């Protein structure tokens, strides 16, 4: 799962990213790309993320944490 | 900036990454450097239908405002609004649907006066989805995304196709097999009377399919036959079988023989003077399709349905995908007739002593004019489609041409008529204000009669400073036949670099035009 998430982040953001990636340190991670990331995650893992959860997803680590609760 | 989108909600993920977007409901910024514009407003969702109606009325005014402030030479592509989800407290309350209809009518009416406005009907995309598929309320309310963002890729594909229709990139020619493709049955086995294309199923399906093909040919798509059969027998069948919709005269050419279809298709392309990439091949036999696909990758080969009842929908899909065009020019409508006329001309040819005699007997009449608002779309279309008699193969859009006119370029069109018919506009020359010939092209339909020289000479005589004319020939895979055109009209070749030939003209041209042609 971790590897797939990094792939999605890299592909949506258009830059190679690692586990430290977050909205704070990646300029490309704007609100539109946030939306694109959520769409990709939902499709890839066949889950539905709630707006509150989406709001909390501000970094790679947040994504991991929230996705783990979905399994 | 390539494309600037005016919008009232979050639609970025539905469009290409390099598009730029306005603020929500924002028309205060109209960037003049954009190459074209998109107007994508969708129905706002509010509790008060009256208020929504008012907002839509406002969109109308806003669009008008924007339209008056962008260059006429740049396209504005506007989406219709559709009413997929609305609150109705009183069943008879139609104020909102009236406002939506008014808005859409307004768009189509505006097209009449503003040639740079093109409309895309959003319903064409959305009707294939249920409302649950179309709108994801989470995204709608959390992000103001009007449609489910998971449909973004499908939307992009659809939108790109619409754009290419607007930019006139449709295929020219549909290559058809016969047995079990345009009728049910096999002539060799079932006999001429045994084939089915009327009456009950599956006859009704093939009847409808043939009617669709007939409509396509009226819209300027060339229908040709490529079939393994006996030619005489098929020709007889076309004459005698009363149930056929399509007749011999609806096909511009055919190859009915037992040869390999790949070589037949190549030959057809050659006869019609078109590229393989403008052809679509339809055949019920998967082996033939596979063979053509492998040998001629430029030709589009759609999968033919296994069941007859799926054929009409297959037809709809190929029309939409390959042959749909935003609007037809008069030349499209004339085309099938013109190719027929060419055949009559070929037959006339045999009766005369010499070629000049023959040409004189045709009563050629050339009409050469400066480009105007009525010819702009045809000029753009020719630059997109003409490959063989095209000295530089520069492709232009309608808005490019309009810009050139505005910048004082010399653009001439050529229309050719003879005693058999009118070819309409079939050639153009685009000359920059510094007298460099940017484009010189003629449709292959009128080649072989010396018209190209008469056209060139006439235009040169029109120009005040023809002693300053320069020109280039840029070779492509297809335009070898014109590599010596400029030499043949007396231009001086002064340099050849990377295959590109550069010409100039040192003296004032006063060129003789053969008396074969009358010109105005």
PDB file of N, CA, C and O in Angstrom, chain B residues 496-519:
ATOM      1  N   UNK B 496      19.010  25.589 -51.481  1.00  0.00           N
ATOM      2  CA  UNK B 496      18.338  24.386 -51.009  1.00  0.00           C
ATOM      3  C   UNK B 496      19.036  23.960 -49.737  1.00  0.00           C
ATOM      4  O   UNK B 496      20.257  23.819 -49.704  1.00  0.00           O
ATOM      5  N   UNK B 497      18.252  23.835 -48.681  1.00  0.00           N
ATOM      6  CA  UNK B 497      18.848  23.514 -47.391  1.00  0.00           C
ATOM      7  C   UNK B 497      17.959  22.510 -46.679  1.00  0.00           C
ATOM      8  O   UNK B 497      16.763  22.751 -46.532  1.00  0.00           O
ATOM      9  N   UNK B 498      18.515  21.377 -46.256  1.00  0.00           N
ATOM     10  CA  UNK B 498      17.745  20.320 -45.597  1.00  0.00           C
ATOM     11  C   UNK B 498      16.498  19.933 -46.401  1.00  0.00           C
ATOM     12  O   UNK B 498      15.430  19.691 -45.833  1.00  0.00           O
ATOM     13  N   UNK B 499      16.633  19.927 -47.720  1.00  0.00           N
ATOM     14  CA  UNK B 499      15.487  19.536 -48.547  1.00  0.00           C
ATOM     15  C   UNK B 499      14.530  20.676 -48.838  1.00  0.00           C
ATOM     16  O   UNK B 499      13.704  20.591 -49.732  1.00  0.00           O
ATOM     17  N   UNK B 500      14.625  21.759 -48.070  1.00  0.00           N
ATOM     18  CA  UNK B 500      13.718  22.891 -48.283  1.00  0.00           C
ATOM     19  C   UNK B 500      14.283  23.778 -49.387  1.00  0.00           C
ATOM     20  O   UNK B 500      15.468  24.119 -49.378  1.00  0.00           O
ATOM     21  N   UNK B 501      13.435  24.103 -50.341  1.00  0.00           N
ATOM     22  CA  UNK B 501      13.900  24.900 -51.475  1.00  0.00           C
ATOM     23  C   UNK B 501      13.408  26.339 -51.337  1.00  0.00           C
ATOM     24  O   UNK B 501      12.238  26.569 -51.066  1.00  0.00           O
ATOM     25  N   UNK B 502      14.351  27.281 -51.508  1.00  0.00           N
ATOM     26  CA  UNK B 502      14.020  28.698 -51.348  1.00  0.00           C
ATOM     27  C   UNK B 502      14.020  29.396 -52.698  1.00  0.00           C
ATOM     28  O   UNK B 502      14.951  29.227 -53.488  1.00  0.00           O
ATOM     29  N   UNK B 503      12.962  30.166 -52.940  1.00  0.00           N
ATOM     30  CA  UNK B 503      12.823  30.820 -54.233  1.00  0.00           C
ATOM     31  C   UNK B 503      12.680  32.320 -54.060  1.00  0.00           C
ATOM     32  O   UNK B 503      12.204  32.807 -53.042  1.00  0.00           O
ATOM     33  N   UNK B 504      13.089  33.051 -55.115  1.00  0.00           N
ATOM     34  CA  UNK B 504      12.791  34.481 -55.144  1.00  0.00           C
ATOM     35  C   UNK B 504      12.487  34.863 -56.578  1.00  0.00           C
ATOM     36  O   UNK B 504      12.603  34.064 -57.495  1.00  0.00           O
ATOM     37  N   UNK B 505      12.117  36.096 -56.728  1.00  0.00           N
ATOM     38  CA  UNK B 505      11.746  36.546 -58.045  1.00  0.00           C
ATOM     39  C   UNK B 505      12.274  37.950 -58.219  1.00  0.00           C
ATOM     40  O   UNK B 505      11.890  38.861 -57.505  1.00  0.00           O
ATOM     41  N   UNK B 506      13.190  38.130 -59.170  1.00  0.00           N
ATOM     42  CA  UNK B 506      13.877  39.414 -59.271  1.00  0.00           C
ATOM     43  C   UNK B 506      13.131  40.416 -60.141  1.00  0.00           C
ATOM     44  O   UNK B 506      13.332  41.612 -60.029  1.00  0.00           O
ATOM     45  N   UNK B 507      12.280  39.942 -60.990  1.00  0.00           N
ATOM     46  CA  UNK B 507      11.652  40.878 -61.933  1.00  0.00           C
ATOM     47  C   UNK B 507      10.150  40.980 -61.693  1.00  0.00           C
ATOM     48  O   UNK B 507       9.526  40.113 -61.098  1.00  0.00           O
ATOM     49  N   UNK B 508       9.581  42.050 -62.172  1.00  0.00           N
ATOM     50  CA  UNK B 508       8.131  42.234 -62.116  1.00  0.00           C
ATOM     51  C   UNK B 508       7.486  41.156 -62.987  1.00  0.00           C
ATOM     52  O   UNK B 508       7.902  40.930 -64.113  1.00  0.00           O
ATOM     53  N   UNK B 509       6.519  40.470 -62.413  1.00  0.00           N
ATOM     54  CA  UNK B 509       5.908  39.399 -63.196  1.00  0.00           C
ATOM     55  C   UNK B 509       4.703  39.921 -63.949  1.00  0.00           C
ATOM     56  O   UNK B 509       3.847  40.592 -63.419  1.00  0.00           O
ATOM     57  N   UNK B 510       4.669  39.599 -65.216  1.00  0.00           N
ATOM     58  CA  UNK B 510       3.458  39.853 -65.990  1.00  0.00           C
ATOM     59  C   UNK B 510       3.239  38.541 -66.736  1.00  0.00           C
ATOM     60  O   UNK B 510       3.848  38.276 -67.759  1.00  0.00           O
ATOM     61  N   UNK B 511       2.412  37.711 -66.191  1.00  0.00           N
ATOM     62  CA  UNK B 511       2.386  36.341 -66.671  1.00  0.00           C
ATOM     63  C   UNK B 511       1.222  36.094 -67.621  1.00  0.00           C
ATOM     64  O   UNK B 511       0.130  36.609 -67.444  1.00  0.00           O
ATOM     65  N   UNK B 512       1.524  35.344 -68.621  1.00  0.00           N
ATOM     66  CA  UNK B 512       0.524  34.952 -69.610  1.00  0.00           C
ATOM     67  C   UNK B 512      -0.375  33.872 -69.028  1.00  0.00           C
ATOM     68  O   UNK B 512       0.096  32.924 -68.411  1.00  0.00           O
ATOM     69  N   UNK B 513      -1.641  34.017 -69.218  1.00  0.00           N
ATOM     70  CA  UNK B 513      -2.550  32.960 -68.778  1.00  0.00           C
ATOM     71  C   UNK B 513      -3.217  32.373 -70.015  1.00  0.00           C
ATOM     72  O   UNK B 513      -3.701  33.106 -70.878  1.00  0.00           O
ATOM     73  N   UNK B 514      -3.190  31.085 -70.091  1.00  0.00           N
ATOM     74  CA  UNK B 514      -3.749  30.397 -71.250  1.00  0.00           C
ATOM     75  C   UNK B 514      -5.205  30.797 -71.481  1.00  0.00           C
ATOM     76  O   UNK B 514      -5.975  31.004 -70.540  1.00  0.00           O
ATOM     77  N   UNK B 515      -5.590  30.906 -72.733  1.00  0.00           N
ATOM     78  CA  UNK B 515      -6.960  31.331 -73.069  1.00  0.00           C
ATOM     79  C   UNK B 515      -7.992  30.239 -72.779  1.00  0.00           C
ATOM     80  O   UNK B 515      -9.186  30.411 -72.987  1.00  0.00           O
ATOM     81  N   UNK B 516      -7.482  29.108 -72.287  1.00  0.00           N
ATOM     82  CA  UNK B 516      -8.391  28.008 -71.959  1.00  0.00           C
ATOM     83  C   UNK B 516      -9.322  28.413 -70.821  1.00  0.00           C
ATOM     84  O   UNK B 516     -10.451  27.972 -70.729  1.00  0.00           O
ATOM     85  N   UNK B 517      -8.813  29.287 -69.953  1.00  0.00           N
ATOM     86  CA  UNK B 517      -9.566  29.603 -68.745  1.00  0.00           C
ATOM     87  C   UNK B 517     -10.138  31.009 -68.807  1.00  0.00           C
ATOM     88  O   UNK B 517      -9.427  31.947 -69.152  1.00  0.00           O
ATOM     89  N   UNK B 518     -11.380  31.159 -68.443  1.00  0.00           N
ATOM     90  CA  UNK B 518     -11.880  32.508 -68.210  1.00  0.00           C
ATOM     91  C   UNK B 518     -11.833  32.751 -66.711  1.00  0.00           C
ATOM     92  O   UNK B 518     -12.088  31.846 -65.916  1.00  0.00           O
ATOM     93  N   UNK B 519     -11.444  33.965 -66.360  1.00  0.00           N
ATOM     94  CA  UNK B 519     -11.209  34.249 -64.942  1.00  0.00           C
ATOM     95  C   UNK B 519     -11.935  35.522 -64.545  1.00  0.00           C
ATOM     96  O   UNK B 519     -11.946  36.487 -65.312  1.00  0.00           O
TER      97      UNK B 519
END
